[in-house]
Coordinates of C-alpha atoms in Angstrom, one line a residue:
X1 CA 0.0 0.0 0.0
X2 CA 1.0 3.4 -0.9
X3 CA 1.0 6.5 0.9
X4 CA 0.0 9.9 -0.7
X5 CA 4.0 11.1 -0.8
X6 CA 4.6 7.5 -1.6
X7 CA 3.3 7.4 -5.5
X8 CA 4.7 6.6 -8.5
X9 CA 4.9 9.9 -9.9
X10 CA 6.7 11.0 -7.1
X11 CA 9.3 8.1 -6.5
X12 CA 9.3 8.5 -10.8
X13 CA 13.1 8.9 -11.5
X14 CA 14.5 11.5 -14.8
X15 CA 15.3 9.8 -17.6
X16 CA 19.0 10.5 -19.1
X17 CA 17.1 13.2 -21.0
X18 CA 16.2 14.9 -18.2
X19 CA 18.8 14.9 -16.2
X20 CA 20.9 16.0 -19.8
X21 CA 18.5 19.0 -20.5
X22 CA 18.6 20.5 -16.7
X23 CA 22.2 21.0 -17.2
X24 CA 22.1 22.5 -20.7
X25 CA 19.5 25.1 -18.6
X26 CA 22.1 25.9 -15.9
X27 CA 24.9 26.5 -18.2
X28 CA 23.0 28.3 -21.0
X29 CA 20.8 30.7 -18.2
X30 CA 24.6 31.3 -16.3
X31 CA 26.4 31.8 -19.7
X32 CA 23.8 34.6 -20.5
X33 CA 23.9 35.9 -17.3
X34 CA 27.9 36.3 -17.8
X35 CA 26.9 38.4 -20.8
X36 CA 24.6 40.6 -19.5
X37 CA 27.0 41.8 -16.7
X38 CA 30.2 42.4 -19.7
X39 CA 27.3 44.4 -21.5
X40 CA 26.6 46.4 -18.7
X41 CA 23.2 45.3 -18.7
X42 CA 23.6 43.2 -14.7
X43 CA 25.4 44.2 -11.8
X44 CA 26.5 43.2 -8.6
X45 CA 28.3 39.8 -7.6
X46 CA 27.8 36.8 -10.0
X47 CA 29.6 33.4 -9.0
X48 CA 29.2 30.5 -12.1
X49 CA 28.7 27.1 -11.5
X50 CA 30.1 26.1 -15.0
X51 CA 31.3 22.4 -15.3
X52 CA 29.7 21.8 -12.1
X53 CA 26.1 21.2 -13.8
X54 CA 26.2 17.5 -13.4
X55 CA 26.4 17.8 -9.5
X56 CA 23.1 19.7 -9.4
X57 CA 21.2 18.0 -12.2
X58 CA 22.2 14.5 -11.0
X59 CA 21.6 14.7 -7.1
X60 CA 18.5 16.7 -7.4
X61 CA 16.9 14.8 -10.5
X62 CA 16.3 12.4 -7.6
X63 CA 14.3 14.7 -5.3
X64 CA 10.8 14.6 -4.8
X65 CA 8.7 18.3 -5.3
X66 CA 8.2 18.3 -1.5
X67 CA 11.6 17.1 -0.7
X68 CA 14.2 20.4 0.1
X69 CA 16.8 22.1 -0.6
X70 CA 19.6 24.4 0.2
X71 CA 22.7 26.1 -1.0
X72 CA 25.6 28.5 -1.7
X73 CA 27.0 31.4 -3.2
X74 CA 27.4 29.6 -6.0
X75 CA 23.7 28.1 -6.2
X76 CA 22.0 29.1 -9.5
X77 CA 22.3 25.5 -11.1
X78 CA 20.8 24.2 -7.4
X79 CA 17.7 26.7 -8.1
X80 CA 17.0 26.2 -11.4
X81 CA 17.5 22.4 -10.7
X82 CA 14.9 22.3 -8.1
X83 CA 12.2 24.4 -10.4
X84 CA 13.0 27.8 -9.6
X85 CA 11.6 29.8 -12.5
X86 CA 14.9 31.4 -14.4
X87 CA 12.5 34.8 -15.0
X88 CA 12.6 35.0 -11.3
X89 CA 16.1 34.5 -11.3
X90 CA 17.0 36.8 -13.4
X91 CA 14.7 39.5 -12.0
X92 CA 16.8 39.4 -9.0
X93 CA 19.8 39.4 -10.6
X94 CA 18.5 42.7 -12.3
X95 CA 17.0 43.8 -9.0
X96 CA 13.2 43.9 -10.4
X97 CA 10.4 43.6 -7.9
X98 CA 9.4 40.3 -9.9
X99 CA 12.6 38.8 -8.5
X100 CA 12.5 36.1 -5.2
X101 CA 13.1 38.7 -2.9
X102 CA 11.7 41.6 -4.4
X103 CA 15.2 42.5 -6.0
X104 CA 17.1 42.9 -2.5
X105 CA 18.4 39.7 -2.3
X106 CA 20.6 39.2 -5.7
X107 CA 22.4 36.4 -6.7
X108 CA 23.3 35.3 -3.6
X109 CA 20.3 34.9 -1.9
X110 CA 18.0 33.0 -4.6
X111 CA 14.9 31.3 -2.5
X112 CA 11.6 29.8 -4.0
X113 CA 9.9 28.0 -1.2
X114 CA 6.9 26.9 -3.0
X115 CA 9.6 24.1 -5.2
X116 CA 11.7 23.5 -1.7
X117 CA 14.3 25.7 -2.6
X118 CA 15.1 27.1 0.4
X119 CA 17.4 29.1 -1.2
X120 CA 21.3 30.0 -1.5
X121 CA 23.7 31.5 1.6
X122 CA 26.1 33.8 1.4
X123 CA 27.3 32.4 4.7
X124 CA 29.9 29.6 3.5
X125 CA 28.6 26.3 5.0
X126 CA 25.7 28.6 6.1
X127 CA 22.7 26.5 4.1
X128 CA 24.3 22.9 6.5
X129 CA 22.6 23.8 9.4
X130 CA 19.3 25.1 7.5
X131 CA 18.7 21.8 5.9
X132 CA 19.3 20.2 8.9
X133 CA 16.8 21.7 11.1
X134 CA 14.2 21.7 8.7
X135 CA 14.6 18.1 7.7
X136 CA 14.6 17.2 11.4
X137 CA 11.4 19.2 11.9
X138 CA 9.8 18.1 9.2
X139 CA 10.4 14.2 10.2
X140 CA 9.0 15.0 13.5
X141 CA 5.6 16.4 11.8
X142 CA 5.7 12.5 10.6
X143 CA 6.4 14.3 6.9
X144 CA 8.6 11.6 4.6
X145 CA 11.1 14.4 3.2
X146 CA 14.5 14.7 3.0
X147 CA 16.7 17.7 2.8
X148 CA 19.8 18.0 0.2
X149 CA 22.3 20.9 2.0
X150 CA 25.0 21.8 -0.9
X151 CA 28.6 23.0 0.1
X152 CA 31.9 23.3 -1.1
X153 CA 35.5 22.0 -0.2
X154 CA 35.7 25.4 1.5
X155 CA 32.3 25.0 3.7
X156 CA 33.6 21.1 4.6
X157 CA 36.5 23.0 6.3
X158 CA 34.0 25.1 8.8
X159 CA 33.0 24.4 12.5
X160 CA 29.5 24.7 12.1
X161 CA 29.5 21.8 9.2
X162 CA 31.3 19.5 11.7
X163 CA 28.5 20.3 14.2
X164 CA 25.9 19.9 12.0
X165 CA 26.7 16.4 10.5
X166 CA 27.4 15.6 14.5
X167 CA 23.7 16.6 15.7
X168 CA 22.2 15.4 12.4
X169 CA 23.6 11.8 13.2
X170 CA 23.2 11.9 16.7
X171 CA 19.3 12.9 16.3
X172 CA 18.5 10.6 13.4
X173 CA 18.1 13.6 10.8
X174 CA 16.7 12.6 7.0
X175 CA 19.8 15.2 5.7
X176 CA 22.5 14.7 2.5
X177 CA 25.1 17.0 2.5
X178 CA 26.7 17.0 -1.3
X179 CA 29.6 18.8 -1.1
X180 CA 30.6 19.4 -4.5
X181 CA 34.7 19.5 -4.3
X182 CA 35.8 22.0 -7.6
X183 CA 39.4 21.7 -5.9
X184 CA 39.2 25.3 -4.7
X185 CA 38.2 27.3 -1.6
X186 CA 38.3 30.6 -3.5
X187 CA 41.9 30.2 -3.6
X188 CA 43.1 27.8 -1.5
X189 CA 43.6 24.3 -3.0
X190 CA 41.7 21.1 -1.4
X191 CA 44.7 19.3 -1.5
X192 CA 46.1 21.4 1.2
X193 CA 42.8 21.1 3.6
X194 CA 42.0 18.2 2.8
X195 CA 44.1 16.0 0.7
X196 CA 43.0 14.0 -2.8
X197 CA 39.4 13.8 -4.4
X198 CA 37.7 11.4 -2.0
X199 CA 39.4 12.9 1.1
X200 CA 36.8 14.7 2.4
X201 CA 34.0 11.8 1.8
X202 CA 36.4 9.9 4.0
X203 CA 36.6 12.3 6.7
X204 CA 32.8 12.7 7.3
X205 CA 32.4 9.1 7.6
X206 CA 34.4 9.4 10.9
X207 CA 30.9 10.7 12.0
X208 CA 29.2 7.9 11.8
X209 CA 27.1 8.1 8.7
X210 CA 28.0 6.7 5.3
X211 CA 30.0 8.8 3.2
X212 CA 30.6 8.4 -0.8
X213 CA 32.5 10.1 -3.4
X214 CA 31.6 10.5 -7.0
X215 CA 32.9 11.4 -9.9
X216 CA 30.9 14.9 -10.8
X217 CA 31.5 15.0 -15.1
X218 CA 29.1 11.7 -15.1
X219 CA 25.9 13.1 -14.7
X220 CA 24.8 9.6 -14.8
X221 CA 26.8 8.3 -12.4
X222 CA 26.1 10.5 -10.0
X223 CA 22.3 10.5 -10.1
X224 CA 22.4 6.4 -9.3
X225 CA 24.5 7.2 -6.5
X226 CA 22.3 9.9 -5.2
X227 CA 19.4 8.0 -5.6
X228 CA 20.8 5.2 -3.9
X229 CA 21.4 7.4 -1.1
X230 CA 18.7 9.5 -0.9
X231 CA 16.4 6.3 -0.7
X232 CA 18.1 5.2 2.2
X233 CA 18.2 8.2 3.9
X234 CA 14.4 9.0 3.6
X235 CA 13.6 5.0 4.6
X236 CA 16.1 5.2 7.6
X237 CA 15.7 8.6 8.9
X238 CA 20.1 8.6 8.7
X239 CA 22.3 11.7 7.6
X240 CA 24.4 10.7 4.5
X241 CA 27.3 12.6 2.5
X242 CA 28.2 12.7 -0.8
X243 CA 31.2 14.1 -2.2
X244 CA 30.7 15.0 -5.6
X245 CA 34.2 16.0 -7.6
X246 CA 33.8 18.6 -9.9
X247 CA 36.2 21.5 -11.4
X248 CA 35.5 25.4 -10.6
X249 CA 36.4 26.0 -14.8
X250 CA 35.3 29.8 -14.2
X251 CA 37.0 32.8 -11.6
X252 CA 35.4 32.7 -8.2
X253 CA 33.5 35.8 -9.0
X254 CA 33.3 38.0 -12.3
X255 CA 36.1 40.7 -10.8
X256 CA 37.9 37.3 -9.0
X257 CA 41.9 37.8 -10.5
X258 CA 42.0 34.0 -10.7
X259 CA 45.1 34.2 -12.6
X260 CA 47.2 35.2 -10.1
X261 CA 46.7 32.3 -8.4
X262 CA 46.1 29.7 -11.1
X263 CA 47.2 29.3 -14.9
X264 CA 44.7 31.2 -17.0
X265 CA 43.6 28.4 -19.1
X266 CA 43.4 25.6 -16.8
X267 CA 39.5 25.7 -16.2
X268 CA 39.7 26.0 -19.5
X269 CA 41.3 23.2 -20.4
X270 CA 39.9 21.0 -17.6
X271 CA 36.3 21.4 -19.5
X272 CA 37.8 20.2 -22.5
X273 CA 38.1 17.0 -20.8
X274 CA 35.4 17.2 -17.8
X275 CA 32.5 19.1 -19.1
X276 CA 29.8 17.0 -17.9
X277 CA 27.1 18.3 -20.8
X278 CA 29.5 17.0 -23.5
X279 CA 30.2 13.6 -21.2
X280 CA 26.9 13.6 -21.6
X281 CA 26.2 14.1 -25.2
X282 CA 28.8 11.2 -26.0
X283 CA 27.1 8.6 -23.9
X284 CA 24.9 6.1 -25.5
X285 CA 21.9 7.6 -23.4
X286 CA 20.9 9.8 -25.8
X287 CA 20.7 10.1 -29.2
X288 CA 21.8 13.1 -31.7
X289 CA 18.3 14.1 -32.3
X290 CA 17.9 14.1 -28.6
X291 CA 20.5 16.6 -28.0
X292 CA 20.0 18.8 -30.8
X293 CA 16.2 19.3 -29.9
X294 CA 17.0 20.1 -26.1
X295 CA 19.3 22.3 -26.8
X296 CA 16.6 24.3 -29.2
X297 CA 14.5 24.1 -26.6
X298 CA 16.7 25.2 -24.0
X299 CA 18.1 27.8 -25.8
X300 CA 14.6 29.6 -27.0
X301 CA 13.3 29.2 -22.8
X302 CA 16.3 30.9 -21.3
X303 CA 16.1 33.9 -24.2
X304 CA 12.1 34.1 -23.5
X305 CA 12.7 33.9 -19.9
X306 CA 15.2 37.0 -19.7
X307 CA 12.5 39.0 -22.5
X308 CA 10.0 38.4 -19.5
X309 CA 12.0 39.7 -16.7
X310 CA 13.1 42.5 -18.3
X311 CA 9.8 43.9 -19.1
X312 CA 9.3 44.2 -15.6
X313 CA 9.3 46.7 -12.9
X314 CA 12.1 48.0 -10.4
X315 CA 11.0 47.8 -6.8
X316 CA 9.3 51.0 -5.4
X317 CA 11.6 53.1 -3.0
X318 CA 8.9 52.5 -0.5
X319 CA 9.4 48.7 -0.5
X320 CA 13.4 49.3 0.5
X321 CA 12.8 48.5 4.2
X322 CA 9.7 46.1 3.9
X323 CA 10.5 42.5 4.7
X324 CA 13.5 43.2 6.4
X325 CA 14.2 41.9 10.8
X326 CA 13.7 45.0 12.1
X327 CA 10.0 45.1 11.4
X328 CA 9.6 42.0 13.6
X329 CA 12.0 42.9 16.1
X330 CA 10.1 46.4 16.4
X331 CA 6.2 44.2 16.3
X332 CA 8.0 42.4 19.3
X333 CA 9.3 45.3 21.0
X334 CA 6.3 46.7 21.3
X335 CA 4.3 43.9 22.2
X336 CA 6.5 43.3 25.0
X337 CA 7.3 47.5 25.8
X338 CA 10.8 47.2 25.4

């Protein structure tokens, strides 16, 4: 017997087209937003999660609607993996009251609740402790979700990630943490925090909880070992990790002088070989027909999507305080004639 979160539609898994044509969104929705901040047309900070699309199509292509998650700095792919609308996103971005937070937040701060995005942190490692309390709270509603929490090398290396995967296993928490490893925490090379790819997988299973590491350019690969894990974790109630490998091919931020510390073409050359769209697009999985219609398709969404958001409006001056803390705190204080 089957419960109503327990349906086949919503244990239904992507097929390899799927999971193909969510990447092919990420990369072509980030490559445009590239170009509208060299035009002139976007501002403010932009971090790109080229060659890391596999990570985000592949663990999250096995998420149910009502499953969440959270994320980084670098979290576009995550959003627009989980459903968020790339209109929305871009509104943001442009800082158009059509955007997630009403154009206040930027590209650090995507949220969508209503797909279980709980949205991006700014805070590195920041989004660990989110997914773990609602996950835990949700499971003590009796709700069958799990929560996905995405980090990087650099977040692995924080206090509060230790704590979290600590408590999570200690209270029985339905929580993955994928940290997707792109060999760089802004600067500072894993190998020196950490050690080889896999390093990091083997330190968090000195929590307790079982720890894997996948190679992140096989899209394919890593969905069946995300799926194998997030089953298990949503039947057990038991925190996993996942280390996913992947390559940061792009400068930490747009203005990031990445070639001071790095050669200038190694992302570039590391896509050559690691690109996980064109991994995919050599596989037997799909066929030439296949690819060439996604990527159509693909291609004429993210161009209508960016027409959409900018017809819209700017936020009105009056809104630049609204939905900010200090409105509760000041409800509060009065209540309570502080």
């Amino acid at each position: 017997m089957t419960t109503p979160e327990e349906t086949p539609s919503s244990r239904s898994r992507p097929s390899a087209l799927d999971l193909y044509e969510t990447m092919v969104r990420i990369r072509e929705l980030e490559t445009r937003i590239e170009s509208l901040h060299y035009s002139g047309k976007m501002h403010g900070s932009f971090h790109s999660s080229m060659g890391q699309e596999g990570a985000a199509a592949g663990v999250i292509g096995c998420l149910r609607s009502t499953d969440l998650v959270t994320s980084t700095h670098r979290g576009h792919g995550h959003a627009v993996a989980k459903g968020m609308s790339p209109t929305t996103i871009v509104a943001e971005l442009l800082g158009l009251q059509a955007g997630s937070s009403g154009g206040k937040g930027g590209s650090m701060h995507l949220h969508d609740i209503g797909c279980g995005f709980l949205g991006e942190n700014a805070i590195v490692a920041g989004g660990v402790p989110w997914a773990a309390g609602a996950a835990w709270a949700s499971r003590r509603l009796g709700k069958d979700l799990v929560a996905v929490s995405f980090v990087g090398d650099g977040g692995a290396a924080q206090g509060v990630f230790a704590e979290t995967l600590r408590m999570a296993r200690t209270w029985g928490t339905p929580l993955l943490v994928a940290c997707e490893n792109n060999h760089l925490a802004h600067s500072m090379p894993v190998e020196r925090t950490f050690g080889e790819p896999g390093s990091i997988a083997a330190w968090a299973a000195g929590f307790g909880i079982r720890a894997e590491y996948v190679a992140g350019d096989d899209v394919f690969g890593v969905h069946r070992i995300a799926a194998e894990m997030i089953d298990e974790v949503r039947i057990t109630g038991r925190a996993a990790f996942l280390e996913v490998e992947v390559w940061r091919v792009r400068a930490h931020s747009l203005n990031d002088p990445d070639y001071r510390y790095l050669p200038r073409d190694l992302g570039k050359s590391h896509l050559q070989t690691h690109d996980p769209i064109a991994n995919a697009e050599r596989s037997p999985e799909l066929s030439d027909a296949e690819i060439a219609a996604a990527r159509e398709r693909v291609t004429q969404e993210i161009a209508d999507a960016i027409e959409a958001a900018f017809e819209g409006q700017a936020a009105a001056e009056s809104l630049a305080t609204s939905g900010v803390y200090t409105e509760a705190f000041e409800r509060e204080a009065q209540l309570r004639g502080w």
